[in-house]
Amino acid sequence: MIHTTTLDIDSSGNFTVVNITDQVRDFVVSTGVAHGQVLVFYKHTTGAVLIAEHEAGIIADLQDTLERISPVSYEYLHHFKGLDSNGYAHVRSALLTVSVTIPILNSEMLLGSYQEILVIDDQTESAPRQVILQVIGE
Amino acid sequence: MIHTTTLDIDSSGNFTVVNITDQVRDFVVSTGVAHGQVLVFYKHTTGAVLIAEHEAGIIADLQDTLERISPVSYEYLHHFKGLDSNGYAHVRSALLTVSVTIPILNSEMLLGSYQEILVIDDQTESAPRQVILQVIGE
Amino acid sequence: MIHTTTLDIDSSGNFTVVNITDQVRDFVVSTGVAHGQVLVFYKHTTGAVLIAEHEAGIIADLQDTLERISPVSYEYLHHFKGLDSNGYAHVRSALLTVSVTIPILNSEMLLGSYQEILVIDDQTESAPRQVILQVIGE
């Protein structure tokens, strides 16, 4: 059995972090799949999906680290076309990932005690963002 | 067919690297799945799962790089609650990943000659660590 | 249904980026799978698979960032055995990833408008490179 849905994410960009754990859990339960896995796929090139503890300090520390690695203000070659000023976001998305799979057993995701499913949107402004959820199993 | 198991990892933290390739291979064979894939999922927020060559120099180089990016000693905001001193480990886990999928064909993982499945535990101290293995296939 | 194939990648190393999106799409269509997912797995330890916009500036920005994080010229411990000079490539591969899964619906990959499937080969010289594609679905 395979089940697919799309989550619309409400985001203002600029390292907006949205915790979608409950929405993923609800979708898993709704599919009736007891044993399998759920794929979480971010459909954009300026953000990421992340399994992490959802604590404000950790989020700020990650943003601080990424700002040192790929600062918002920097002469990115991607900007030279004059269309975009989001070079940092493309680089950060590559260093993180857009695709994560989580195992399911007894209709529950096997997440650790502190693991949450987070979406990071690092676009320069608010824009419609989507995440694909796909459950495979039996 | 879906098969799930849990590996208990013996680790003392502080960038302990454990090679679980043989254990994953044994589990794949035990499932009888000839064609499919195996998901390796790390259940904690202060470590990662990694496909890489298991050579002491490479492991030390990766730790050295991560120490320059997110040093162990740094004023992480995560520490301000006074509960933890593992801010570096949360950041590093985000830069690496906790979820990797490997294809299986003819009952064998299609790993490259030098690819091994490694678990990195970067917690500040020894703690029980678990990895979920899940084989899907036929 | 599970379908697996191998793509041979023509690469000269040194951060060669190859866009395999069309080849993955062709394989997905050839399998007849309408609903499922495709795993893209890079079989080497000195490169990565990446979902990103395929724009020359972005690629150069990513290479520039990785050069600052893990420069090509650096005293990597991996070099001390005297066999290799690709320490940077192992570190960069770990910071990126070798395994990405993309959802399929109505026989199409659910990629965002700007998302392409890229292979990065960062070996020090030209070498045969392979990517495994595996479609699971119905």
Short mmCIF file of N, CA, C and O in Angstrom, two decimals, chain A residues 89-136:
data_model
loop_
_atom_site.label_atom_id
_atom_site.label_comp_id
_atom_site.label_asym_id
_atom_site.label_seq_id
_atom_site.Cartn_x
_atom_site.Cartn_y
_atom_site.Cartn_z
N ALA A 89 20.84 30.38 0.71
CA ALA A 89 19.79 29.38 0.93
C ALA A 89 20.03 28.13 0.09
O ALA A 89 19.76 27.00 0.53
N HIS A 90 20.51 28.31 -1.14
CA HIS A 90 20.82 27.15 -1.98
C HIS A 90 21.96 26.33 -1.37
O HIS A 90 21.91 25.10 -1.34
N VAL A 91 22.99 27.02 -0.89
CA VAL A 91 24.14 26.32 -0.30
C VAL A 91 23.71 25.58 0.97
O VAL A 91 24.04 24.40 1.17
N ARG A 92 22.96 26.24 1.82
CA ARG A 92 22.53 25.60 3.08
C ARG A 92 21.64 24.40 2.82
O ARG A 92 21.73 23.38 3.52
N SER A 93 20.75 24.51 1.81
CA SER A 93 19.88 23.39 1.47
C SER A 93 20.70 22.17 1.07
O SER A 93 20.38 21.03 1.44
N ALA A 94 21.81 22.42 0.34
CA ALA A 94 22.68 21.32 -0.08
C ALA A 94 23.40 20.69 1.12
O ALA A 94 23.63 19.48 1.15
N LEU A 95 23.76 21.49 2.10
CA LEU A 95 24.46 20.97 3.28
C LEU A 95 23.50 20.21 4.21
O LEU A 95 23.92 19.33 4.95
N LEU A 96 22.23 20.58 4.18
CA LEU A 96 21.22 19.82 4.92
C LEU A 96 20.68 18.77 3.93
O LEU A 96 21.44 18.17 3.22
N THR A 97 19.40 18.54 3.86
CA THR A 97 18.86 17.59 2.88
C THR A 97 17.38 17.88 2.67
O THR A 97 16.75 18.52 3.52
N VAL A 98 16.81 17.42 1.57
CA VAL A 98 15.38 17.63 1.32
C VAL A 98 14.58 16.33 1.44
O VAL A 98 13.37 16.33 1.21
N SER A 99 15.25 15.22 1.78
CA SER A 99 14.59 13.91 1.73
C SER A 99 14.97 13.08 2.95
O SER A 99 16.15 12.77 3.14
N VAL A 100 13.97 12.74 3.77
CA VAL A 100 14.23 11.93 4.97
C VAL A 100 13.17 10.84 5.05
O VAL A 100 11.99 11.09 4.79
N THR A 101 13.59 9.63 5.44
CA THR A 101 12.66 8.51 5.60
C THR A 101 12.68 8.03 7.05
O THR A 101 13.75 7.87 7.64
N ILE A 102 11.48 7.79 7.59
CA ILE A 102 11.33 7.40 9.00
C ILE A 102 10.60 6.05 9.07
O ILE A 102 9.54 5.89 8.45
N PRO A 103 11.12 5.10 9.83
CA PRO A 103 10.45 3.80 9.93
C PRO A 103 9.17 3.87 10.76
O PRO A 103 9.06 4.68 11.69
N ILE A 104 8.22 2.99 10.42
CA ILE A 104 6.93 2.88 11.13
C ILE A 104 6.77 1.44 11.61
O ILE A 104 7.00 0.50 10.85
N LEU A 105 6.39 1.28 12.87
CA LEU A 105 6.09 -0.05 13.42
C LEU A 105 4.90 0.10 14.36
O LEU A 105 4.83 1.06 15.13
N ASN A 106 3.96 -0.83 14.28
CA ASN A 106 2.73 -0.75 15.08
C ASN A 106 2.06 0.60 14.91
O ASN A 106 1.60 1.21 15.89
N SER A 107 2.03 1.08 13.66
CA SER A 107 1.36 2.34 13.30
C SER A 107 2.00 3.58 13.91
O SER A 107 1.42 4.67 13.85
N GLU A 108 3.20 3.43 14.48
CA GLU A 108 3.88 4.59 15.07
C GLU A 108 5.25 4.79 14.44
O GLU A 108 5.98 3.84 14.17
N MET A 109 5.60 6.06 14.22
CA MET A 109 6.94 6.36 13.75
C MET A 109 7.94 6.04 14.86
O MET A 109 7.72 6.38 16.02
N LEU A 110 9.06 5.41 14.47
CA LEU A 110 10.07 5.03 15.46
C LEU A 110 11.06 6.17 15.68
O LEU A 110 12.27 6.02 15.49
N LEU A 111 10.54 7.31 16.08
CA LEU A 111 11.38 8.46 16.39
C LEU A 111 11.92 8.36 17.81
O LEU A 111 11.23 7.84 18.71
N GLY A 112 13.14 8.84 18.02
CA GLY A 112 13.67 8.92 19.37
C GLY A 112 12.92 9.95 20.20
O GLY A 112 12.17 10.78 19.68
N SER A 113 13.15 9.91 21.51
CA SER A 113 12.39 10.76 22.45
C SER A 113 12.43 12.24 22.07
O SER A 113 11.45 12.96 22.26
N TYR A 114 13.56 12.70 21.57
CA TYR A 114 13.70 14.13 21.29
C TYR A 114 13.61 14.45 19.80
O TYR A 114 13.73 15.61 19.42
N GLN A 115 13.41 13.44 18.97
CA GLN A 115 13.40 13.69 17.52
C GLN A 115 12.05 14.23 17.05
O GLN A 115 11.01 13.65 17.30
N GLU A 116 12.12 15.36 16.36
CA GLU A 116 10.94 15.96 15.74
C GLU A 116 11.25 16.14 14.25
O GLU A 116 12.41 16.21 13.85
N ILE A 117 10.20 16.21 13.44
CA ILE A 117 10.36 16.41 11.99
C ILE A 117 10.15 17.89 11.71
O ILE A 117 9.04 18.42 11.89
N LEU A 118 11.21 18.55 11.29
CA LEU A 118 11.17 20.00 11.09
C LEU A 118 11.37 20.35 9.62
O LEU A 118 12.13 19.68 8.91
N VAL A 119 10.69 21.40 9.19
CA VAL A 119 10.93 21.96 7.87
C VAL A 119 11.58 23.33 8.07
O VAL A 119 11.13 24.12 8.90
N ILE A 120 12.68 23.55 7.35
CA ILE A 120 13.35 24.85 7.40
C ILE A 120 13.14 25.54 6.06
O ILE A 120 13.49 24.99 5.02
N ASP A 121 12.57 26.73 6.09
CA ASP A 121 12.40 27.52 4.86
C ASP A 121 13.31 28.74 4.97
O ASP A 121 13.09 29.61 5.81
N ASP A 122 14.31 28.78 4.09
CA ASP A 122 15.32 29.82 4.20
C ASP A 122 15.28 30.78 2.99
O ASP A 122 16.23 31.52 2.74
N GLN A 123 14.14 30.75 2.28
CA GLN A 123 13.96 31.69 1.17
C GLN A 123 14.01 33.13 1.71
O GLN A 123 13.83 33.35 2.92
N THR A 124 14.27 34.10 0.86
CA THR A 124 14.42 35.49 1.28
C THR A 124 13.10 36.15 1.66
O THR A 124 13.09 37.24 2.23
N GLU A 125 12.01 35.51 1.30
CA GLU A 125 10.69 36.11 1.59
C GLU A 125 9.65 35.01 1.70
O GLU A 125 9.92 33.86 1.40
N SER A 126 8.48 35.38 2.11
CA SER A 126 7.38 34.43 2.21
C SER A 126 7.00 33.92 0.83
O SER A 126 6.95 34.68 -0.13
N ALA A 127 6.75 32.61 0.75
CA ALA A 127 6.34 32.00 -0.52
C ALA A 127 5.62 30.70 -0.19
O ALA A 127 5.86 30.11 0.87
N PRO A 128 4.72 30.25 -1.08
CA PRO A 128 4.05 28.97 -0.79
C PRO A 128 5.07 27.83 -0.78
O PRO A 128 5.86 27.71 -1.71
N ARG A 129 5.07 27.05 0.27
CA ARG A 129 6.02 25.93 0.42
C ARG A 129 5.24 24.64 0.57
O ARG A 129 4.20 24.61 1.24
N GLN A 130 5.76 23.55 -0.01
CA GLN A 130 5.07 22.26 0.06
C GLN A 130 6.01 21.14 0.46
O GLN A 130 7.18 21.12 0.05
N VAL A 131 5.46 20.22 1.23
CA VAL A 131 6.17 19.01 1.62
C VAL A 131 5.33 17.82 1.16
O VAL A 131 4.12 17.80 1.38
N ILE A 132 5.98 16.85 0.53
CA ILE A 132 5.29 15.61 0.14
C ILE A 132 5.50 14.57 1.24
O ILE A 132 6.62 14.37 1.70
N LEU A 133 4.42 13.94 1.65
CA LEU A 133 4.51 12.81 2.58
C LEU A 133 4.08 11.55 1.83
O LEU A 133 3.06 11.56 1.13
N GLN A 134 4.86 10.50 1.98
CA GLN A 134 4.50 9.26 1.29
C GLN A 134 4.74 8.08 2.24
O GLN A 134 5.86 7.82 2.68
N VAL A 135 3.66 7.34 2.49
CA VAL A 135 3.74 6.16 3.36
C VAL A 135 3.72 4.90 2.50
O VAL A 135 2.85 4.74 1.63
N ILE A 136 4.70 4.02 2.73
CA ILE A 136 4.75 2.72 2.06
C ILE A 136 4.73 1.66 3.15
O ILE A 136 5.44 1.79 4.16
#
